[in-house]
Amino acid sequence: MTDIMQSPAVQRYMTQTAAANADGAAAGSAGAHTGGPAAGSTAASGSAATVPVDGQQPIRAAVARAAELARDAEAHARERQHVKGKNTARERLDLLLDTGTFEEIGRFAGGDINNGKAGAAVITGFGDVYGRKVAVYAQDFSVRGGTLGRAEGEKICRLMDKALELKVPIVALIDSGGARIQEGVAALTQYGHIFRRTCKASGFVPQISIILGPCAGGAVYCPALTDLIIMTREHSNMFVTGPDVVKAATGEVISMDDLGGGLVHNRVSGVAHYLGEDEADAIDYARTVLAYLPSSSDDEPPTYAYAVTRAERDTAQRLATIVPDNDRQPYDMLDVIRCIVDYGEFVQVQELFAGSAVVGFACIEGHPVGVVANQPNVNAGILDVDSSEKVARFVRLCDAFNLPVITLVDTPGYKPGAEQEHAGIIRRGAKVIYAYGNAQVPMITVVLRKAFGGAYIVMGSKAIGADMNFAWPSSQIAVLGATGAVNIIHRKDLQKAKESGRDVDALRAELVAEYQRTTVNANLSLETGQIDAMIDPEQTRQAIAESLRLLTGKRRVRATGKHHGNQPL
């Protein structure tokens, strides 16, 4: 679907008219001194457009006019965007898509060529990312502030309908002033149409939103409904009500960045999934994520060549030295993950949010997987309201798009306290249960050091649906940690010892050692079948890879005829 604007004849015409205009401007300057007409002046564009170009067939006036509008529109966009340190919509598409693969749909839809209007404030079309087709739309802030009206909504909806038909991912480059006020309810109605299609596409094709400018009001729910939201450190904003409305309604004075900037939504609210340093970084992250995902839920993820090297064995041996023997001593779970996955390459999701959990994409022997892990470096890897939602959403993403889930467990349990209870730890923690309990992709879990209480069950335990569960020899699995359990079970014995003058600490240490030997030791879970095998740390990658090969044939099964579950939200 090559655009006529790219035809050689039109390109030659544009080059020649640009040169003629430059000569005319120079001659006009000279003519101004003599009082005569400009030597380089030409007829109106309509008649000039019919002049043959290099002996070729004449360019029709309408085509020539459209070509001039397209050129002028992009020049105008560069003037408007570059001074702000931002790219134009077409330059952003060039960064996202493989070179020369963009095929635009409805370039002049919503325009008025005769009256000098090039088109709508959104560019739609298809292109390739690493050789695979994606649907893209890019809002153009240089055209009426990128606002969305009827023409823009219809273009986006047409693109999304075709993307669903072709079963390809949808990527949105957002830079918009929101609904076009001049069109009133007609503009708002278009958001409703887009919302409905986004919901229809959810879990069927990957949807990624890249916020490269303002996104306010009802417009924020377009990206909010997609799988991943990417923002930039500067220029990128999302909020339901802007600073002016907030001030008028509450009296609070706040800047756009503090209210809904990229850093706020990545670190505080958890709305966004990646913070790009600039537009190129944000767009490159989108390309990277797409490399791990299939084109649709009907497809398997892409696979990549992987060659075993001597370094792999050395890397595996490092695992035995990363995790400290002292179960209270922190370490960086990222070091463990990088020793397990191919080439140590791990693409984090929501890196700045809920740091006690780590989620992201990686490959095992060339096959993409989702990795979920506790992070002992942050609050001992505890599960709280934010980390629960982070884990649950990512597991659901992996399950939707056929990525196996690898879970690495080292957690003391759920975070206690009134603050967490009042923030809804019951409701929000239940999301993790729902995500794992409903997942039907291959699930492999490894307990590295400790897994206590409800957190053990929800983090990919055998009981909740994991296919293969392994544990390291030093791991501890129990309802409660040894010290906490002894303080509860033997509180009367400890009190009597204190009253009789005995060494309470020595007695507690003795009871803790006994509890660890008889209860916390992972052998109990091994004996009851909750753990499939005890493995040395350096066997972890091998065990995961063998399990993935074993589970290659796992298929989805619809157990009931229900429409859908009622997930805690």
mmCIF file with all atom_site columns, N, CA and C in Angstrom, residues 240-271:
data_model
loop_
_atom_site.group_PDB
_atom_site.id
_atom_site.type_symbol
_atom_site.label_atom_id
_atom_site.label_alt_id
_atom_site.label_comp_id
_atom_site.label_asym_id
_atom_site.label_entity_id
_atom_site.label_seq_id
_atom_site.pdbx_PDB_ins_code
_atom_site.Cartn_x
_atom_site.Cartn_y
_atom_site.Cartn_z
_atom_site.occupancy
_atom_site.B_iso_or_equiv
_atom_site.pdbx_formal_charge
_atom_site.auth_seq_id
_atom_site.auth_comp_id
_atom_site.auth_asym_id
_atom_site.auth_atom_id
_atom_site.pdbx_PDB_model_num
ATOM 1  N N  . VAL A 1 240 ? -5.951  12.955 35.335 1.00 0.00 ? 240 VAL A N  1
ATOM 2  C CA . VAL A 1 240 ? -7.375  13.078 35.048 1.00 0.00 ? 240 VAL A CA 1
ATOM 3  C C  . VAL A 1 240 ? -7.795  14.545 35.098 1.00 0.00 ? 240 VAL A C  1
ATOM 4  N N  . THR A 1 241 ? -7.287  15.263 36.091 1.00 0.00 ? 241 THR A N  1
ATOM 5  C CA . THR A 1 241 ? -7.544  16.709 36.186 1.00 0.00 ? 241 THR A CA 1
ATOM 6  C C  . THR A 1 241 ? -6.209  17.432 36.322 1.00 0.00 ? 241 THR A C  1
ATOM 7  N N  . GLY A 1 242 ? -6.004  18.477 35.536 1.00 0.00 ? 242 GLY A N  1
ATOM 8  C CA . GLY A 1 242 ? -4.742  19.204 35.516 1.00 0.00 ? 242 GLY A CA 1
ATOM 9  C C  . GLY A 1 242 ? -4.547  20.113 36.705 1.00 0.00 ? 242 GLY A C  1
ATOM 10 N N  . PRO A 1 243 ? -3.360  20.704 36.806 1.00 0.00 ? 243 PRO A N  1
ATOM 11 C CA . PRO A 1 243 ? -3.025  21.571 37.941 1.00 0.00 ? 243 PRO A CA 1
ATOM 12 C C  . PRO A 1 243 ? -4.005  22.725 38.143 1.00 0.00 ? 243 PRO A C  1
ATOM 13 N N  . ASP A 1 244 ? -4.497  23.311 37.050 1.00 0.00 ? 244 ASP A N  1
ATOM 14 C CA . ASP A 1 244 ? -5.428  24.439 37.179 1.00 0.00 ? 244 ASP A CA 1
ATOM 15 C C  . ASP A 1 244 ? -6.745  24.007 37.811 1.00 0.00 ? 244 ASP A C  1
ATOM 16 N N  . VAL A 1 245 ? -7.236  22.844 37.389 1.00 0.00 ? 245 VAL A N  1
ATOM 17 C CA . VAL A 1 245 ? -8.489  22.325 37.951 1.00 0.00 ? 245 VAL A CA 1
ATOM 18 C C  . VAL A 1 245 ? -8.295  21.946 39.406 1.00 0.00 ? 245 VAL A C  1
ATOM 19 N N  . VAL A 1 246 ? -7.153  21.334 39.712 1.00 0.00 ? 246 VAL A N  1
ATOM 20 C CA . VAL A 1 246 ? -6.857  20.956 41.096 1.00 0.00 ? 246 VAL A CA 1
ATOM 21 C C  . VAL A 1 246 ? -6.833  22.190 41.993 1.00 0.00 ? 246 VAL A C  1
ATOM 22 N N  . LYS A 1 247 ? -6.206  23.258 41.503 1.00 0.00 ? 247 LYS A N  1
ATOM 23 C CA . LYS A 1 247 ? -6.128  24.493 42.295 1.00 0.00 ? 247 LYS A CA 1
ATOM 24 C C  . LYS A 1 247 ? -7.518  25.092 42.513 1.00 0.00 ? 247 LYS A C  1
ATOM 25 N N  . ALA A 1 248 ? -8.331  25.095 41.468 1.00 0.00 ? 248 ALA A N  1
ATOM 26 C CA . ALA A 1 248 ? -9.669  25.666 41.576 1.00 0.00 ? 248 ALA A CA 1
ATOM 27 C C  . ALA A 1 248 ? -10.560 24.854 42.507 1.00 0.00 ? 248 ALA A C  1
ATOM 28 N N  . ALA A 1 249 ? -10.367 23.527 42.494 1.00 0.00 ? 249 ALA A N  1
ATOM 29 C CA . ALA A 1 249 ? -11.248 22.657 43.264 1.00 0.00 ? 249 ALA A CA 1
ATOM 30 C C  . ALA A 1 249 ? -10.803 22.498 44.718 1.00 0.00 ? 249 ALA A C  1
ATOM 31 N N  . THR A 1 250 ? -9.484  22.459 44.938 1.00 0.00 ? 250 THR A N  1
ATOM 32 C CA . THR A 1 250 ? -8.985  22.153 46.286 1.00 0.00 ? 250 THR A CA 1
ATOM 33 C C  . THR A 1 250 ? -8.094  23.241 46.864 1.00 0.00 ? 250 THR A C  1
ATOM 34 N N  . GLY A 1 251 ? -7.634  24.156 46.028 1.00 0.00 ? 251 GLY A N  1
ATOM 35 C CA . GLY A 1 251 ? -6.717  25.183 46.496 1.00 0.00 ? 251 GLY A CA 1
ATOM 36 C C  . GLY A 1 251 ? -5.268  24.745 46.486 1.00 0.00 ? 251 GLY A C  1
ATOM 37 N N  . GLU A 1 252 ? -5.019  23.489 46.117 1.00 0.00 ? 252 GLU A N  1
ATOM 38 C CA . GLU A 1 252 ? -3.644  22.971 46.098 1.00 0.00 ? 252 GLU A CA 1
ATOM 39 C C  . GLU A 1 252 ? -2.909  23.473 44.863 1.00 0.00 ? 252 GLU A C  1
ATOM 40 N N  . VAL A 1 253 ? -1.694  23.959 45.071 1.00 0.00 ? 253 VAL A N  1
ATOM 41 C CA . VAL A 1 253 ? -0.860  24.411 43.967 1.00 0.00 ? 253 VAL A CA 1
ATOM 42 C C  . VAL A 1 253 ? 0.194   23.339 43.696 1.00 0.00 ? 253 VAL A C  1
ATOM 43 N N  . ILE A 1 254 ? 0.198   22.820 42.484 1.00 0.00 ? 254 ILE A N  1
ATOM 44 C CA . ILE A 1 254 ? 1.114   21.734 42.154 1.00 0.00 ? 254 ILE A CA 1
ATOM 45 C C  . ILE A 1 254 ? 1.485   21.833 40.681 1.00 0.00 ? 254 ILE A C  1
ATOM 46 N N  . SER A 1 255 ? 2.709   21.439 40.360 1.00 0.00 ? 255 SER A N  1
ATOM 47 C CA . SER A 1 255 ? 3.173   21.494 38.981 1.00 0.00 ? 255 SER A CA 1
ATOM 48 C C  . SER A 1 255 ? 2.677   20.273 38.208 1.00 0.00 ? 255 SER A C  1
ATOM 49 N N  . MET A 1 256 ? 2.771   20.341 36.885 1.00 0.00 ? 256 MET A N  1
ATOM 50 C CA . MET A 1 256 ? 2.349   19.223 36.041 1.00 0.00 ? 256 MET A CA 1
ATOM 51 C C  . MET A 1 256 ? 3.199   17.983 36.315 1.00 0.00 ? 256 MET A C  1
ATOM 52 N N  . ASP A 1 257 ? 4.515   18.173 36.484 1.00 0.00 ? 257 ASP A N  1
ATOM 53 C CA . ASP A 1 257 ? 5.392   17.023 36.737 1.00 0.00 ? 257 ASP A CA 1
ATOM 54 C C  . ASP A 1 257 ? 5.117   16.385 38.092 1.00 0.00 ? 257 ASP A C  1
ATOM 55 N N  . ASP A 1 258 ? 4.883   17.214 39.104 1.00 0.00 ? 258 ASP A N  1
ATOM 56 C CA . ASP A 1 258 ? 4.609   16.663 40.433 1.00 0.00 ? 258 ASP A CA 1
ATOM 57 C C  . ASP A 1 258 ? 3.235   16.001 40.500 1.00 0.00 ? 258 ASP A C  1
ATOM 58 N N  . LEU A 1 259 ? 2.335   16.465 39.675 1.00 0.00 ? 259 LEU A N  1
ATOM 59 C CA . LEU A 1 259 ? 0.993   15.894 39.668 1.00 0.00 ? 259 LEU A CA 1
ATOM 60 C C  . LEU A 1 259 ? 0.929   14.597 38.876 1.00 0.00 ? 259 LEU A C  1
ATOM 61 N N  . GLY A 1 260 ? 1.526   14.608 37.684 1.00 0.00 ? 260 GLY A N  1
ATOM 62 C CA . GLY A 1 260 ? 1.411   13.415 36.845 1.00 0.00 ? 260 GLY A CA 1
ATOM 63 C C  . GLY A 1 260 ? 2.553   13.227 35.875 1.00 0.00 ? 260 GLY A C  1
ATOM 64 N N  . GLY A 1 261 ? 3.760   13.579 36.303 1.00 0.00 ? 261 GLY A N  1
ATOM 65 C CA . GLY A 1 261 ? 4.931   13.404 35.451 1.00 0.00 ? 261 GLY A CA 1
ATOM 66 C C  . GLY A 1 261 ? 5.385   11.958 35.369 1.00 0.00 ? 261 GLY A C  1
ATOM 67 N N  . GLY A 1 262 ? 6.346   11.719 34.489 1.00 0.00 ? 262 GLY A N  1
ATOM 68 C CA . GLY A 1 262 ? 6.841   10.364 34.282 1.00 0.00 ? 262 GLY A CA 1
ATOM 69 C C  . GLY A 1 262 ? 7.407   9.730  35.535 1.00 0.00 ? 262 GLY A C  1
ATOM 70 N N  . LEU A 1 263 ? 8.165   10.494 36.324 1.00 0.00 ? 263 LEU A N  1
ATOM 71 C CA . LEU A 1 263 ? 8.768   9.946  37.536 1.00 0.00 ? 263 LEU A CA 1
ATOM 72 C C  . LEU A 1 263 ? 7.698   9.589  38.561 1.00 0.00 ? 263 LEU A C  1
ATOM 73 N N  . VAL A 1 264 ? 6.690   10.433 38.703 1.00 0.00 ? 264 VAL A N  1
ATOM 74 C CA . VAL A 1 264 ? 5.610   10.185 39.657 1.00 0.00 ? 264 VAL A CA 1
ATOM 75 C C  . VAL A 1 264 ? 4.883   8.883  39.332 1.00 0.00 ? 264 VAL A C  1
ATOM 76 N N  . HIS A 1 265 ? 4.546   8.699  38.064 1.00 0.00 ? 265 HIS A N  1
ATOM 77 C CA . HIS A 1 265 ? 3.771   7.507  37.694 1.00 0.00 ? 265 HIS A CA 1
ATOM 78 C C  . HIS A 1 265 ? 4.614   6.234  37.644 1.00 0.00 ? 265 HIS A C  1
ATOM 79 N N  . ASN A 1 266 ? 5.916   6.372  37.574 1.00 0.00 ? 266 ASN A N  1
ATOM 80 C CA . ASN A 1 266 ? 6.783   5.193  37.626 1.00 0.00 ? 266 ASN A CA 1
ATOM 81 C C  . ASN A 1 266 ? 7.137   4.808  39.058 1.00 0.00 ? 266 ASN A C  1
ATOM 82 N N  . ARG A 1 267 ? 7.308   5.796  39.916 1.00 0.00 ? 267 ARG A N  1
ATOM 83 C CA . ARG A 1 267 ? 7.792   5.520  41.275 1.00 0.00 ? 267 ARG A CA 1
ATOM 84 C C  . ARG A 1 267 ? 6.679   5.492  42.320 1.00 0.00 ? 267 ARG A C  1
ATOM 85 N N  . VAL A 1 268 ? 5.675   6.346  42.187 1.00 0.00 ? 268 VAL A N  1
ATOM 86 C CA . VAL A 1 268 ? 4.676   6.516  43.245 1.00 0.00 ? 268 VAL A CA 1
ATOM 87 C C  . VAL A 1 268 ? 3.368   5.790  42.930 1.00 0.00 ? 268 VAL A C  1
ATOM 88 N N  . SER A 1 269 ? 2.752   6.117  41.800 1.00 0.00 ? 269 SER A N  1
ATOM 89 C CA . SER A 1 269 ? 1.430   5.551  41.502 1.00 0.00 ? 269 SER A CA 1
ATOM 90 C C  . SER A 1 269 ? 1.487   4.148  40.908 1.00 0.00 ? 269 SER A C  1
ATOM 91 N N  . GLY A 1 270 ? 2.577   3.830  40.213 1.00 0.00 ? 270 GLY A N  1
ATOM 92 C CA . GLY A 1 270 ? 2.662   2.535  39.545 1.00 0.00 ? 270 GLY A CA 1
ATOM 93 C C  . GLY A 1 270 ? 1.864   2.467  38.263 1.00 0.00 ? 270 GLY A C  1
ATOM 94 N N  . VAL A 1 271 ? 1.369   3.603  37.773 1.00 0.00 ? 271 VAL A N  1
ATOM 95 C CA . VAL A 1 271 ? 0.593   3.630  36.538 1.00 0.00 ? 271 VAL A CA 1
ATOM 96 C C  . VAL A 1 271 ? 1.471   3.253  35.345 1.00 0.00 ? 271 VAL A C  1
#
